[in-house]
Amino acid sequence: MAGRSDGPGGNRGDYGEEWARDLRIQFEQLLRSKRLNEFEQSRANRSRLDSSGPRQQASSANLQAQSASQSGGGRPSTSHGHSHHSPAAPPSYSSLKNLPKIPTPPAPHDRDSQQFRSLLVSLSLTPTKYENPGLLDEALQVIPLERIYSEAEEESQVLRAQADSMGDGRKPDWGYQDCVIRALLRWFKRSFFSWVNNPPCPVCMSPTVARGRTQPTPEESACGALRVELYECSNQACRAFERFPRYSDVWRLLQTRRGRCGEWANCFSMLCRAVGSRVRWVWNAEDHVWTEVYSEHKQRWIHVDACEEAWDNPRLYTDGWGKQMSYCIAFSIDGATDVTRRYVRKSEHALERNKCPEEVMLYIMQEIKNIRRANMSKEERFRLEKEDSREDRELRGYVVASIAQAVTRMVPVPGPSTTAPTASRPSGSSNEDQKLPAEQPARQSGNAEWVAARGENGRRNQQFQDPRNPPRQ
């Protein structure tokens, strides 16, 4: 095949892009031939069934004689003799297994699916709070807008200059609004919000020890605190208690400016909305949340994690933290989308999705979209549907790329002097997708004990050897 040298003395022994393209074309031709043969065979079987009816209706005597002769000859009896009474069973099509799943509402007796649906519908209300004009005005009061826009303009000019210097008419890596969010992310992580492991003692500022949970006060409940963690001062002479309410009210978080991943993602998502970006609040079933912002420049949703100051690095959790995930659902003012395929690329990182059948999952996502888009204009709904279709192609592309990489790794290398075959890079993939495992950062937020208890220490305890500095013997 083209692109591959068959002889031992060839110039190249690796598998190039031309070889991969030829292999794909051959596979597609083989698949088309297989499906065409199945169709022709099923049509021939159906024709034989239809044509056998008139002959067997000639006379009842001939029908009985034919049945008797078949039974006497040791051949198995068929239902052809009764074709004029009952229709023949339709042939089985193997291609039916490849049909897409149809959204199906949860069955009334399926309590697990009903509960999961109720959970997702309630979670979908979170980003609707970011549309409060008073809250957005309050947020703009705490953001240093002059600093953010100045940094964004400077970075945008640098990116434009880099693109122009290539001389091939390419676009900058990121647009101006993307640079605004990147500047906001740096300020939020480094200057505005703080991470809480164990809050310090309010009296003597000594470290505290967790003492379980307690009931929220009416004031705490009014600010969205469904639970309150209780801590006791470790100083024997003090022994004061400190309450840590887990607020979900974004206005309250603008005042406390502290928390863990839930508070971080909630507050940062609202601030992104305040500076004019479209945002998603992404919920993970394994107890993590983060943000996605829509890049008009890239025409796609960008992963942003304020806790880690991570930008467009969706494989951070699996390749960096060693985290396994089952569901990643993105909620926005426009609906909900299952974006698990963006964050889970390999089967070893995927947990079982047993909350509900996949058909029910599709129904829930569409139901939330219908609720959020009910009062939109026809043009706006059409625009969002095109955007949904574009994102679905992107997510399916991640699956195809993952399969291609797995298949390529199984191809044997011809000799020790040849390079290992590499999968072609899918179009539109981000540079972060090309990071090696050693380049993916471990989790930065949270102390080591807390991270280990959550199973997110990933590569923190793994040592990677720099190939440029081999160990000395």
XYZ file of C-alpha atoms in Angstrom:
473
model
C 0.000 0.000 0.000
C 1.038 3.596 -0.595
C 2.943 5.354 2.138
C 4.573 2.142 3.411
C 7.755 0.457 2.208
C 7.277 -3.310 2.045
C 10.856 -4.366 1.516
C 13.550 -4.398 4.150
C 15.553 -1.941 2.161
C 12.786 0.659 1.791
C 13.360 4.243 2.636
C 10.624 4.242 5.275
C 9.386 1.548 7.574
C 6.784 3.524 9.440
C 3.089 3.924 8.827
C 2.345 7.333 7.377
C -0.800 9.315 6.865
C -1.138 8.052 3.278
C -1.080 4.454 4.517
C -3.714 5.293 7.130
C -5.918 6.925 4.481
C -5.650 3.894 2.192
C -6.490 1.601 5.080
C -9.537 3.683 5.927
C -10.745 3.641 2.311
C -10.364 -0.140 2.124
C -12.254 -0.569 5.377
C -15.096 1.657 4.175
C -15.329 -0.283 0.898
C -15.395 -3.563 2.773
C -18.103 -2.289 5.100
C -20.222 -1.038 2.190
C -19.861 -4.361 0.380
C -20.842 -6.278 3.505
C -23.952 -4.184 4.087
C -24.914 -4.394 0.396
C -24.587 -8.176 0.454
C -26.736 -8.357 3.590
C -29.378 -6.210 1.943
C -29.373 -8.258 -1.277
C -29.591 -11.493 0.684
C -32.504 -10.250 2.793
C -34.310 -8.981 -0.322
C -33.811 -12.348 -2.049
C -35.200 -14.182 0.975
C -38.212 -11.885 1.046
C -38.812 -12.439 -2.692
C -38.762 -16.201 -2.251
C -41.269 -15.912 0.570
C -43.599 -13.743 -1.521
C -43.358 -15.891 -4.671
C -44.070 -19.141 -2.845
C -47.619 -18.038 -1.922
C -49.381 -18.417 -5.330
C -47.905 -21.820 -5.991
C -49.036 -23.135 -2.634
C -52.580 -21.772 -3.126
C -53.221 -23.972 -6.231
C -55.130 -26.611 -4.335
C -55.471 -27.857 -0.811
C -54.649 -31.357 -2.013
C -51.310 -30.296 -3.466
C -50.560 -28.386 -0.261
C -51.250 -31.445 1.883
C -49.254 -33.679 -0.443
C -46.299 -31.299 -0.377
C -46.375 -31.151 3.406
C -46.556 -34.923 3.623
C -43.672 -35.405 1.219
C -41.516 -32.955 3.152
C -42.279 -34.699 6.419
C -41.629 -38.134 4.916
C -38.334 -37.043 3.441
C -36.941 -36.108 6.817
C -36.790 -32.376 5.986
C -37.845 -29.894 8.641
C -41.315 -28.485 8.284
C -41.773 -24.763 7.524
C -44.524 -22.212 7.791
C -44.674 -21.640 4.018
C -47.899 -23.663 3.752
C -49.690 -21.160 5.973
C -48.379 -18.015 4.348
C -51.874 -16.964 3.258
C -53.113 -17.145 6.851
C -50.268 -15.422 8.744
C -47.563 -13.099 7.386
C -44.006 -14.374 7.244
C -41.646 -13.244 9.990
C -39.440 -10.330 8.853
C -35.790 -11.161 8.278
C -33.303 -10.125 10.946
C -31.078 -7.243 9.938
C -27.724 -7.052 11.696
C -27.493 -3.401 10.720
C -30.360 -2.605 13.094
C -27.856 -2.837 15.924
C -26.123 0.256 14.541
C -29.193 2.484 14.623
C -28.936 5.480 16.986
C -30.640 5.310 20.355
C -34.056 6.941 20.574
C -34.753 9.262 23.532
C -37.141 7.464 25.864
C -38.806 8.855 29.003
C -38.090 7.002 32.244
C -40.541 4.236 33.012
C -42.924 4.910 35.921
C -41.587 1.902 37.843
C -37.913 2.828 37.261
C -37.222 4.701 40.481
C -33.479 5.113 39.826
C -34.089 6.826 36.493
C -36.811 9.001 37.991
C -34.521 10.138 40.808
C -31.644 10.835 38.434
C -33.950 12.865 36.215
C -35.119 14.934 39.204
C -31.505 15.544 40.228
C -30.452 16.759 36.787
C -33.491 18.984 36.406
C -32.749 20.615 39.771
C -29.063 21.053 38.896
C -30.047 22.715 35.631
C -31.367 25.665 37.656
C -27.845 26.632 38.793
C -26.809 28.677 35.716
C -30.159 30.440 35.580
C -29.101 32.362 38.686
C -26.283 33.960 36.697
C -28.814 35.966 34.673
C -29.863 38.184 37.611
C -29.029 41.761 36.519
C -28.530 42.945 40.097
C -26.117 40.102 40.794
C -24.141 40.816 37.625
C -23.875 44.494 38.541
C -22.611 43.499 41.984
C -20.049 41.217 40.370
C -18.741 43.970 38.112
C -18.095 46.075 41.223
C -15.599 43.547 42.607
C -13.792 42.765 39.327
C -10.808 45.035 38.533
C -12.059 45.627 34.997
C -9.281 48.000 33.967
C -6.641 45.446 34.945
C -8.477 42.546 33.294
C -9.062 44.364 29.998
C -5.510 45.702 29.928
C -4.019 42.219 30.344
C -6.431 40.822 27.764
C -5.539 43.487 25.210
C -1.826 42.912 25.744
C -2.139 39.136 25.344
C -4.403 39.528 22.332
C -1.853 41.743 20.580
C 0.926 39.256 21.274
C -1.142 36.393 19.835
C -2.002 38.425 16.742
C 1.661 39.302 16.228
C 2.649 35.653 16.549
C 0.042 34.635 13.986
C 1.072 37.399 11.562
C 4.727 36.406 11.868
C 3.946 32.971 10.416
C 3.012 34.591 7.123
C 0.389 32.019 6.145
C -2.733 33.980 7.057
C -3.559 31.918 10.130
C -5.772 33.177 12.918
C -4.439 33.888 16.421
C -4.680 31.022 18.878
C -7.291 32.887 20.929
C -9.580 35.846 20.421
C -9.876 38.954 22.565
C -12.821 37.673 24.636
C -10.900 34.460 25.287
C -8.033 36.562 26.603
C -10.471 38.404 28.885
C -11.510 35.090 30.484
C -7.881 33.985 30.771
C -7.012 37.217 32.588
C -10.081 36.827 34.807
C -9.002 33.261 35.600
C -5.544 34.376 36.730
C -6.943 37.135 38.935
C -9.614 34.879 40.438
C -7.134 32.140 41.345
C -4.264 34.306 42.560
C -5.948 37.312 44.145
C -9.664 36.911 44.781
C -10.784 33.475 46.001
C -9.117 31.259 48.609
C -9.199 27.506 49.136
C -10.406 26.049 52.427
C -9.114 22.773 53.793
C -9.797 23.278 57.507
C -10.748 26.872 58.350
C -8.500 28.495 60.985
C -9.766 29.142 64.479
C -11.625 32.497 64.566
C -10.178 33.294 68.007
C -6.503 32.340 67.986
C -6.028 31.444 64.283
C -4.689 28.003 65.231
C -5.390 24.964 63.010
C -8.718 23.230 63.535
C -9.891 19.618 63.519
C -13.042 18.429 61.748
C -15.892 17.449 64.093
C -18.542 16.421 61.583
C -21.557 18.389 60.459
C -24.262 20.464 62.087
C -27.578 21.960 61.103
C -27.503 25.311 59.274
C -28.976 28.365 60.911
C -31.932 30.130 59.237
C -29.568 32.828 57.937
C -27.216 30.200 56.476
C -30.121 28.330 54.892
C -31.331 31.557 53.302
C -27.963 31.813 51.544
C -28.194 28.311 50.148
C -26.182 26.426 52.778
C -27.687 22.940 52.799
C -24.984 21.658 55.129
C -22.511 23.152 57.607
C -19.161 21.620 58.546
C -18.060 21.992 62.171
C -14.409 22.408 63.242
C -12.773 22.627 66.675
C -9.603 24.544 67.517
C -6.609 22.273 68.140
C -5.214 24.652 70.780
C -5.948 23.092 74.186
C -6.255 26.512 75.767
C -8.815 27.708 73.210
C -11.063 24.863 71.974
C -13.268 27.310 70.056
C -15.554 26.045 67.312
C -15.727 27.334 63.756
C -18.627 26.799 61.375
C -18.037 26.384 57.638
C -21.325 26.758 55.731
C -21.231 25.392 52.160
C -22.962 28.304 50.476
C -24.485 27.957 47.018
C -25.759 31.540 46.807
C -23.366 33.381 44.492
C -24.008 36.785 46.052
C -22.913 35.383 49.421
C -19.776 33.894 47.842
C -18.785 37.335 46.579
C -18.570 38.298 50.240
C -16.970 35.198 51.791
C -14.564 34.611 48.860
C -13.608 31.166 50.055
C -14.575 27.537 49.623
C -13.760 24.398 47.718
C -14.402 23.333 44.129
C -18.178 23.835 44.396
C -17.887 27.429 45.576
C -15.021 28.160 43.185
C -16.832 26.950 40.070
C -20.102 28.604 41.064
C -18.612 32.026 41.700
C -16.197 31.981 38.761
C -18.907 30.932 36.304
C -21.026 33.876 37.385
C -18.080 36.289 36.979
C -17.499 34.968 33.443
C -21.129 35.728 32.698
C -20.718 39.205 34.155
C -17.962 40.080 31.663
C -20.129 38.960 28.757
C -19.220 35.348 28.035
C -21.609 32.450 27.601
C -20.962 29.958 30.382
C -21.706 26.411 31.407
C -21.568 24.950 34.879
C -20.275 21.380 34.526
C -21.302 18.768 37.087
C -19.420 15.509 37.552
C -21.078 12.592 39.345
C -17.796 11.839 41.140
C -17.953 15.072 43.191
C -16.285 17.745 41.108
C -17.520 20.788 39.213
C -15.906 23.235 36.806
C -16.729 25.770 34.086
C -16.963 25.878 30.317
C -17.001 29.129 28.338
C -17.945 29.451 24.698
C -15.222 30.772 22.414
C -16.633 32.626 19.421
C -13.113 32.627 18.022
C -12.818 28.823 18.172
C -16.533 28.136 17.723
C -16.517 25.593 20.545
C -16.822 25.261 24.312
C -13.594 25.645 26.304
C -12.818 23.804 29.541
C -11.906 26.141 32.436
C -11.179 25.022 36.008
C -10.699 27.953 38.367
C -9.380 25.736 41.190
C -6.434 24.631 39.045
C -6.160 27.739 36.857
C -6.623 25.274 33.975
C -7.558 26.451 30.490
C -8.645 24.158 27.642
C -7.245 21.013 29.249
C -10.166 18.553 29.403
C -7.905 15.541 29.956
C -6.567 17.041 33.171
C -8.768 14.903 35.416
C -8.094 11.518 33.823
C -4.486 11.852 32.635
C -3.333 14.207 35.393
C -5.369 13.334 38.471
C -5.935 9.682 37.597
C -9.651 10.269 38.133
C -12.316 7.888 36.848
C -15.625 9.429 35.833
C -19.059 8.287 34.706
C -21.150 11.399 34.016
C -20.067 14.936 33.091
C -23.117 17.126 32.406
C -22.836 20.756 31.274
C -25.705 23.069 32.264
C -26.308 26.487 30.765
C -29.122 28.969 30.309
C -29.721 27.253 26.938
C -30.094 23.686 28.222
C -27.982 20.686 29.202
C -25.469 18.516 27.335
C -23.751 15.257 28.207
C -20.076 16.150 27.643
C -18.555 13.027 29.200
C -16.817 12.149 25.923
C -14.842 15.388 26.109
C -13.322 14.475 29.468
C -13.166 10.662 29.368
C -11.213 9.504 26.317
C -10.092 6.020 27.389
C -12.043 3.060 28.679
C -9.767 2.652 31.692
C -10.905 6.076 32.921
C -14.620 5.394 32.446
C -16.841 4.266 35.299
C -20.083 2.401 34.742
C -23.009 4.636 33.763
C -25.763 2.970 35.782
C -27.917 5.911 36.865
C -30.315 5.357 33.973
C -30.423 3.782 30.490
C -28.734 5.804 27.758
C -32.067 6.297 25.982
C -33.432 7.914 29.143
C -30.306 10.077 29.410
C -30.914 11.422 25.909
C -34.528 12.156 26.842
C -33.530 14.092 29.978
C -31.010 16.220 28.073
C -33.598 17.043 25.404
C -36.241 17.733 28.035
C -34.052 20.313 29.774
C -33.205 21.928 26.444
C -36.885 22.188 25.587
C -37.598 23.838 28.949
C -34.811 26.403 28.574
C -35.572 27.201 24.918
C -39.358 27.288 25.110
C -39.591 31.095 24.932
C -36.811 31.620 22.391
C -37.377 32.800 18.856
C -37.257 30.376 15.974
C -33.991 31.875 14.735
C -32.354 31.527 18.162
C -33.426 27.898 18.495
C -32.132 27.152 15.009
C -28.768 28.721 15.855
C -28.481 26.650 19.033
C -29.428 23.477 17.182
C -26.626 24.079 14.683
C -24.278 24.646 17.598
C -25.465 21.396 19.225
C -24.832 19.511 15.984
C -21.337 20.961 15.699
C -20.526 19.989 19.265
C -21.894 16.481 18.739
C -19.499 16.044 15.811
C -16.678 17.241 18.037
C -17.554 14.752 20.788
C -17.884 11.891 18.309
C -14.504 12.883 16.913
C -12.929 12.275 20.317
C -14.328 8.736 20.309
C -13.011 8.077 16.797
C -9.589 9.466 17.712
C -9.454 7.285 20.836
C -10.312 4.164 18.824
C -7.755 5.078 16.161
C -5.026 5.480 18.762
C -5.910 2.152 20.368
C -5.862 0.361 17.004
C -2.605 2.020 15.979
C -0.904 0.857 19.170
C -1.819 -2.720 18.273
C -0.062 -2.553 14.889
C 3.282 -4.402 15.224
C 6.414 -2.423 14.610
C 8.392 -4.021 11.709
C 11.813 -3.577 13.239
C 13.775 -1.961 16.050
C 15.049 0.790 13.775
C 11.606 1.952 12.695
C 9.456 4.419 14.513
C 6.212 3.384 16.146
C 3.096 4.299 14.171
C 1.218 7.289 15.390
C -2.405 8.161 14.926
C -3.155 11.180 12.837
C -4.250 14.244 14.777
C -7.968 14.895 14.409
C -8.871 18.221 12.912
C -9.935 20.862 15.399
C -8.297 19.147 18.386
C -6.697 21.389 20.960
C -3.010 21.358 21.725
C -3.758 20.198 25.241
C -5.054 16.917 23.824
C -1.556 16.172 22.601
C 0.062 16.391 26.025
C 1.995 13.388 27.233
C 0.939 11.893 30.575
C 4.053 13.279 32.247
C 3.075 16.781 31.123
C -0.375 16.658 32.714
C -0.234 18.401 36.091
C -1.361 16.695 39.272
C -4.089 18.278 41.354
C -2.934 21.570 42.863
C -5.917 22.499 45.057
C -6.453 20.793 48.410
C -3.957 19.228 50.783
C -2.394 15.843 50.053
C -4.524 13.948 52.567
C -7.792 15.339 51.201
C -6.780 14.702 47.587
C -5.686 11.131 48.363
C -8.968 10.425 50.142
C -10.827 11.440 46.976
C -8.613 9.254 44.782
C -7.364 12.245 42.792
C -3.665 12.175 43.673
C -3.034 10.578 40.253
C 0.525 11.402 39.280
C 1.465 13.176 42.468
C 3.342 10.117 43.716
C 4.669 9.012 40.320
C 8.162 9.924 39.244
C 8.712 10.708 35.574
C 12.220 10.604 34.191
C 13.232 13.343 31.809
C 14.651 11.559 28.730
C 17.085 14.436 28.236
C 18.637 13.704 31.670
C 18.956 9.939 32.071
C 19.851 8.678 35.551
C 23.496 8.043 36.249
C 24.509 4.464 36.947
